Structures are given as structure tokens and as C-alpha cells.
mmCIF file of C-alpha atoms in Angstrom:
data_model
loop_
_atom_site.group_PDB
_atom_site.id
_atom_site.type_symbol
_atom_site.label_atom_id
_atom_site.label_comp_id
_atom_site.label_asym_id
_atom_site.label_seq_id
_atom_site.Cartn_x
_atom_site.Cartn_y
_atom_site.Cartn_z
ATOM 1 C CA MET T 25 56.608 163.860 110.665
ATOM 2 C CA GLU T 26 54.770 160.802 109.396
ATOM 3 C CA LYS T 27 51.165 160.354 110.510
ATOM 4 C CA THR T 28 52.051 157.099 112.267
ATOM 5 C CA ASP T 29 54.794 158.917 114.191
ATOM 6 C CA LEU T 30 52.350 161.664 115.131
ATOM 7 C CA PHE T 31 49.854 159.099 116.381
ATOM 8 C CA ALA T 32 52.575 157.329 118.391
ATOM 9 C CA ALA T 33 53.617 160.646 119.974
ATOM 10 C CA PHE T 34 50.001 161.484 120.820
ATOM 11 C CA LYS T 35 49.416 158.011 122.248
ATOM 12 C CA ASP T 36 52.498 158.417 124.434
ATOM 13 C CA ILE T 37 51.214 161.735 125.820
ATOM 14 C CA VAL T 38 47.771 160.262 126.515
ATOM 15 C CA GLU T 39 49.324 157.261 128.274
ATOM 16 C CA ARG T 40 51.580 159.520 130.399
ATOM 17 C CA ARG T 41 48.767 161.897 131.403
ATOM 18 C CA TYR T 42 47.335 161.106 134.844
ATOM 19 C CA SER T 43 45.775 162.900 137.804
ATOM 20 C CA CYS T 44 48.846 164.139 139.662
ATOM 21 C CA ARG T 45 48.300 164.628 143.382
ATOM 22 C CA ALA T 46 51.821 165.498 144.567
ATOM 23 C CA TYR T 47 54.031 168.271 143.213
ATOM 24 C CA GLN T 48 57.605 169.452 143.643
ATOM 25 C CA PRO T 49 57.985 172.796 145.441
ATOM 26 C CA VAL T 50 59.199 174.436 142.217
ATOM 27 C CA ALA T 51 57.494 177.307 140.409
ATOM 28 C CA VAL T 52 56.276 176.719 136.865
ATOM 29 C CA GLY T 53 57.583 179.367 134.496
ATOM 30 C CA ARG T 54 55.049 181.751 133.021
ATOM 31 C CA ASP T 55 56.212 180.697 129.549
ATOM 32 C CA LYS T 56 55.119 177.116 130.197
ATOM 33 C CA ILE T 57 51.760 178.146 131.629
ATOM 34 C CA GLU T 58 51.176 180.443 128.655
ATOM 35 C CA ALA T 59 52.114 177.605 126.266
ATOM 36 C CA VAL T 60 49.606 175.306 127.968
ATOM 37 C CA LEU T 61 46.902 177.983 127.859
ATOM 38 C CA GLU T 62 47.610 178.543 124.167
ATOM 39 C CA MET T 63 46.612 174.916 123.571
ATOM 40 C CA ALA T 64 43.337 175.593 125.426
ATOM 41 C CA ARG T 65 42.775 178.666 123.266
ATOM 42 C CA LEU T 66 43.117 176.474 120.177
ATOM 43 C CA ALA T 67 40.579 173.917 121.436
ATOM 44 C CA PRO T 68 37.369 173.489 119.447
ATOM 45 C CA SER T 69 34.062 174.684 120.848
ATOM 46 C CA ALA T 70 30.439 174.485 119.738
ATOM 47 C CA CYS T 71 29.928 176.984 116.908
ATOM 48 C CA ASN T 72 33.373 178.379 117.808
ATOM 49 C CA ARG T 73 31.883 180.391 120.673
ATOM 50 C CA GLN T 74 34.952 179.796 122.899
ATOM 51 C CA PRO T 75 33.018 180.369 126.144
ATOM 52 C CA TRP T 76 36.064 180.057 128.375
ATOM 53 C CA ARG T 77 38.116 182.259 130.618
ATOM 54 C CA PHE T 78 41.156 181.060 132.529
ATOM 55 C CA ILE T 79 42.473 182.562 135.741
ATOM 56 C CA VAL T 80 45.995 181.629 136.872
ATOM 57 C CA LEU T 81 46.599 181.628 140.629
ATOM 58 C CA GLU T 82 50.267 181.619 141.708
ATOM 59 C CA SER T 83 50.694 183.934 144.700
ATOM 60 C CA ASP T 84 50.296 182.569 148.215
ATOM 61 C CA ALA T 85 47.194 184.745 148.724
ATOM 62 C CA ASP T 86 45.604 183.590 145.458
ATOM 63 C CA ARG T 87 46.497 179.951 146.103
ATOM 64 C CA GLN T 88 44.734 180.220 149.480
ATOM 65 C CA ILE T 89 41.438 180.620 147.600
ATOM 66 C CA VAL T 90 41.838 177.088 146.248
ATOM 67 C CA HIS T 91 42.928 175.744 149.633
ATOM 68 C CA GLU T 92 39.710 177.064 151.166
ATOM 69 C CA ALA T 93 37.480 175.933 148.311
ATOM 70 C CA TYR T 94 38.980 172.429 148.172
ATOM 71 C CA ALA T 95 40.219 171.331 151.595
ATOM 72 C CA ARG T 96 42.581 168.494 150.658
ATOM 73 C CA ASP T 97 46.186 168.497 151.823
ATOM 74 C CA TRP T 98 47.618 167.216 148.544
ATOM 75 C CA VAL T 99 46.365 170.236 146.583
ATOM 76 C CA LYS T 100 48.549 172.548 148.668
ATOM 77 C CA THR T 101 51.652 171.031 147.055
ATOM 78 C CA ALA T 102 50.819 172.537 143.635
ATOM 79 C CA PRO T 103 52.689 175.770 142.911
ATOM 80 C CA ALA T 104 49.936 177.133 140.643
ATOM 81 C CA TYR T 105 46.322 176.606 139.681
ATOM 82 C CA ILE T 106 44.328 177.364 136.575
ATOM 83 C CA VAL T 107 40.676 178.099 137.229
ATOM 84 C CA ALA T 108 38.651 177.278 134.115
ATOM 85 C CA CYS T 109 35.515 179.384 133.943
ATOM 86 C CA GLY T 110 32.617 179.017 131.568
ATOM 87 C CA ASP T 111 30.810 182.006 130.115
ATOM 88 C CA HIS T 112 27.195 180.932 129.825
ATOM 89 C CA SER T 113 26.248 184.179 128.061
ATOM 90 C CA THR T 114 28.450 183.378 125.041
ATOM 91 C CA ALA T 115 28.105 179.584 124.931
ATOM 92 C CA TRP T 116 26.185 177.839 122.190
ATOM 93 C CA HIS T 117 22.772 176.442 123.166
ATOM 94 C CA ARG T 118 21.250 173.618 121.155
ATOM 95 C CA GLY T 119 18.104 174.711 119.324
ATOM 96 C CA ASP T 120 15.765 171.822 120.118
ATOM 97 C CA ASP T 121 16.150 171.760 123.881
ATOM 98 C CA ASN T 122 18.331 174.825 124.656
ATOM 99 C CA LYS T 123 21.082 172.609 126.116
ATOM 100 C CA ASP T 124 23.942 174.846 127.232
ATOM 101 C CA HIS T 125 27.257 173.487 125.922
ATOM 102 C CA THR T 126 29.504 175.472 128.283
ATOM 103 C CA ASP T 127 30.552 172.388 130.272
ATOM 104 C CA VAL T 128 31.294 170.426 127.103
ATOM 105 C CA ASP T 129 33.448 173.211 125.666
ATOM 106 C CA ILE T 130 35.294 173.773 128.937
ATOM 107 C CA SER T 131 35.944 170.034 129.216
ATOM 108 C CA ILE T 132 37.596 169.986 125.801
ATOM 109 C CA ALA T 133 39.758 173.000 126.667
ATOM 110 C CA VAL T 134 40.734 171.600 130.078
ATOM 111 C CA GLU T 135 41.831 168.294 128.590
ATOM 112 C CA HIS T 136 43.911 170.243 126.052
ATOM 113 C CA ILE T 137 45.544 171.918 129.086
ATOM 114 C CA CYS T 138 46.206 168.572 130.755
ATOM 115 C CA LEU T 139 47.669 166.975 127.625
ATOM 116 C CA ALA T 140 49.816 170.022 126.817
ATOM 117 C CA ALA T 141 51.108 170.099 130.392
ATOM 118 C CA THR T 142 52.015 166.407 130.150
ATOM 119 C CA ALA T 143 53.927 167.067 126.928
ATOM 120 C CA LEU T 144 55.940 169.728 128.811
ATOM 121 C CA GLY T 145 56.735 167.411 131.738
ATOM 122 C CA LEU T 146 54.149 168.959 134.049
ATOM 123 C CA GLY T 147 51.464 167.267 136.110
ATOM 124 C CA THR T 148 47.815 168.276 136.389
ATOM 125 C CA CYS T 149 44.575 167.072 137.920
ATOM 126 C CA TRP T 150 40.962 167.975 137.293
ATOM 127 C CA ILE T 151 39.220 169.279 140.391
ATOM 128 C CA CYS T 152 35.465 169.645 140.087
ATOM 129 C CA ASN T 153 34.431 168.967 143.699
ATOM 130 C CA PHE T 154 35.100 172.431 145.112
ATOM 131 C CA ASP T 155 33.096 175.334 146.516
ATOM 132 C CA ALA T 156 32.319 177.163 143.273
ATOM 133 C CA TYR T 157 30.443 179.944 145.079
ATOM 134 C CA LEU T 158 33.489 180.712 147.227
ATOM 135 C CA VAL T 159 35.805 180.733 144.194
ATOM 136 C CA ALA T 160 33.457 182.972 142.207
ATOM 137 C CA ASP T 161 33.165 185.362 145.135
ATOM 138 C CA CYS T 162 36.911 185.485 145.885
ATOM 139 C CA LEU T 163 37.732 186.044 142.212
ATOM 140 C CA ASN T 164 34.976 188.667 141.834
ATOM 141 C CA LEU T 165 33.526 186.838 138.846
ATOM 142 C CA PRO T 166 30.582 188.403 137.042
ATOM 143 C CA GLU T 167 27.308 186.472 137.142
ATOM 144 C CA ASN T 168 27.764 185.003 133.639
ATOM 145 C CA LEU T 169 31.090 183.316 134.548
ATOM 146 C CA GLU T 170 31.007 180.022 136.411
ATOM 147 C CA PRO T 171 34.150 178.374 137.794
ATOM 148 C CA ILE T 172 33.850 174.862 136.363
ATOM 149 C CA ALA T 173 37.213 173.234 137.095
ATOM 150 C CA ILE T 174 40.410 173.939 138.965
ATOM 151 C CA ILE T 175 43.587 172.501 137.490
ATOM 152 C CA PRO T 176 46.604 172.290 139.800
ATOM 153 C CA ILE T 177 49.749 172.477 137.654
ATOM 154 C CA GLY T 178 53.354 171.779 138.529
ATOM 155 C CA TYR T 179 56.226 169.359 138.302
ATOM 156 C CA PRO T 180 55.212 165.925 139.628
ATOM 157 C CA ALA T 181 56.893 164.916 142.894
ATOM 158 C CA ASP T 182 57.345 161.385 141.560
ATOM 159 C CA ASP T 183 58.402 160.285 138.081
ATOM 160 C CA SER T 184 56.369 157.095 138.135
ATOM 161 C CA ILE T 185 53.139 157.017 136.186
ATOM 162 C CA PRO T 186 50.382 155.074 137.923
ATOM 163 C CA ALA T 187 48.777 152.214 136.018
ATOM 164 C CA LYS T 188 45.528 153.154 134.346
ATOM 165 C CA LYS T 189 42.464 151.137 135.315
ATOM 166 C CA ARG T 190 40.131 151.193 132.341
ATOM 167 C CA VAL T 191 37.317 148.928 131.241
ATOM 168 C CA ASP T 192 37.847 146.784 128.173
ATOM 169 C CA ILE T 193 37.115 148.473 124.831
ATOM 170 C CA GLN T 194 34.331 145.964 124.081
ATOM 171 C CA GLU T 195 32.479 147.212 127.162
ATOM 172 C CA ILE T 196 32.277 150.798 125.902
ATOM 173 C CA VAL T 197 31.962 150.485 122.115
ATOM 174 C CA LYS T 198 29.021 149.291 120.107
ATOM 175 C CA TRP T 199 29.059 149.088 116.308
ATOM 176 C CA GLY T 200 25.744 149.969 114.665
ATOM 177 C CA ALA T 201 22.204 150.524 115.876
ATOM 178 C CA GLU T 202 21.146 146.932 116.521
ATOM 179 C CA LYS T 203 19.879 145.978 119.953
ATOM 180 C CA ASP T 204 22.162 143.928 122.176
#
């Protein structure tokens, strides 16, 4: 595949990826979830520490954990959830100020999940506003693992892709170190 074709394919996936908040009542095959998680496994991380763990919740009892931790009706339509957890004990910490890069590494992996899911015709959404203590307790997570994001995953209920509202590129990019 030519590099321009690869870029066009990637651009298409990025443009089709959105925060899906309504899902069909259809199970996602384990093969698709494993394929999506393989893309997260391949994600880069600071000093290749790979401080992530992923927990897939599919059963009604397991899904109830998410329903209690994030009380929004739309989330109940997702047939499965991936809980992305960060392992602070294995994450890289910057030398000068000891900044923990767990959240950065998990963010990269989660976006790999979202893009891979889009490529497979699945919808996802980042959920960060949830009761992390409840999730950690219900999943019996050790102290070093923090649930950072929940990703509902399933087939979108609607085929339409909402328009993206983004600021103009000139508002977010600056070339060089000169003052404005």
C-alpha cells in the first residue's frame, strides 16, 4: 500500500471515530474485542513500561458495576465495557519532577482501542467521570492499579457520524518560539 493510501485510510478512521452514546443490543464477538486490545498492547508507552491492564466486562453482573459507577442511561445500551487501568508501580516517572506518566500511557492505549474499534465498525466512548473507588472495589483491584477510563464498546445504533466541532488549526498551532 502506498504511503498516501495509508494516510488516507488513517484519516478516514480518525474522521469516523466519535463518542458513541447509543448501541445496538448485539454482543461483540470476543475475536473483535481481542483484536482491539491487541492494538492497545502495541501502543507506545514511556520507556516501554506498558503500565496498563484491561478488564473486559460483558456479563450482566459485571456490566452492573459500570451502571452503578456511571449513572447515565445511555451507557446501559453498550453490550460490553473495557476498563483501562493504570499500574502506577510500573509506570515511568520523569527524573526532574517525578511526574508519573501512567495517564499519558493509558491515554495512548485507549485511543488505539477507539481507533481500532472504529476500523472494525464498532463504536466507543471515553468515560472518565465515574466512581473509580467503586470500580476498583468491585473489581478487587490491587492498590497499584487505578481504573482510569471505561470504554463502552459495541455496534452503533445509528450509522450517521456526528459532525466534529473543532477549533481552527491556526488556533492550536504555533510555529517557533517567538512571542505572539
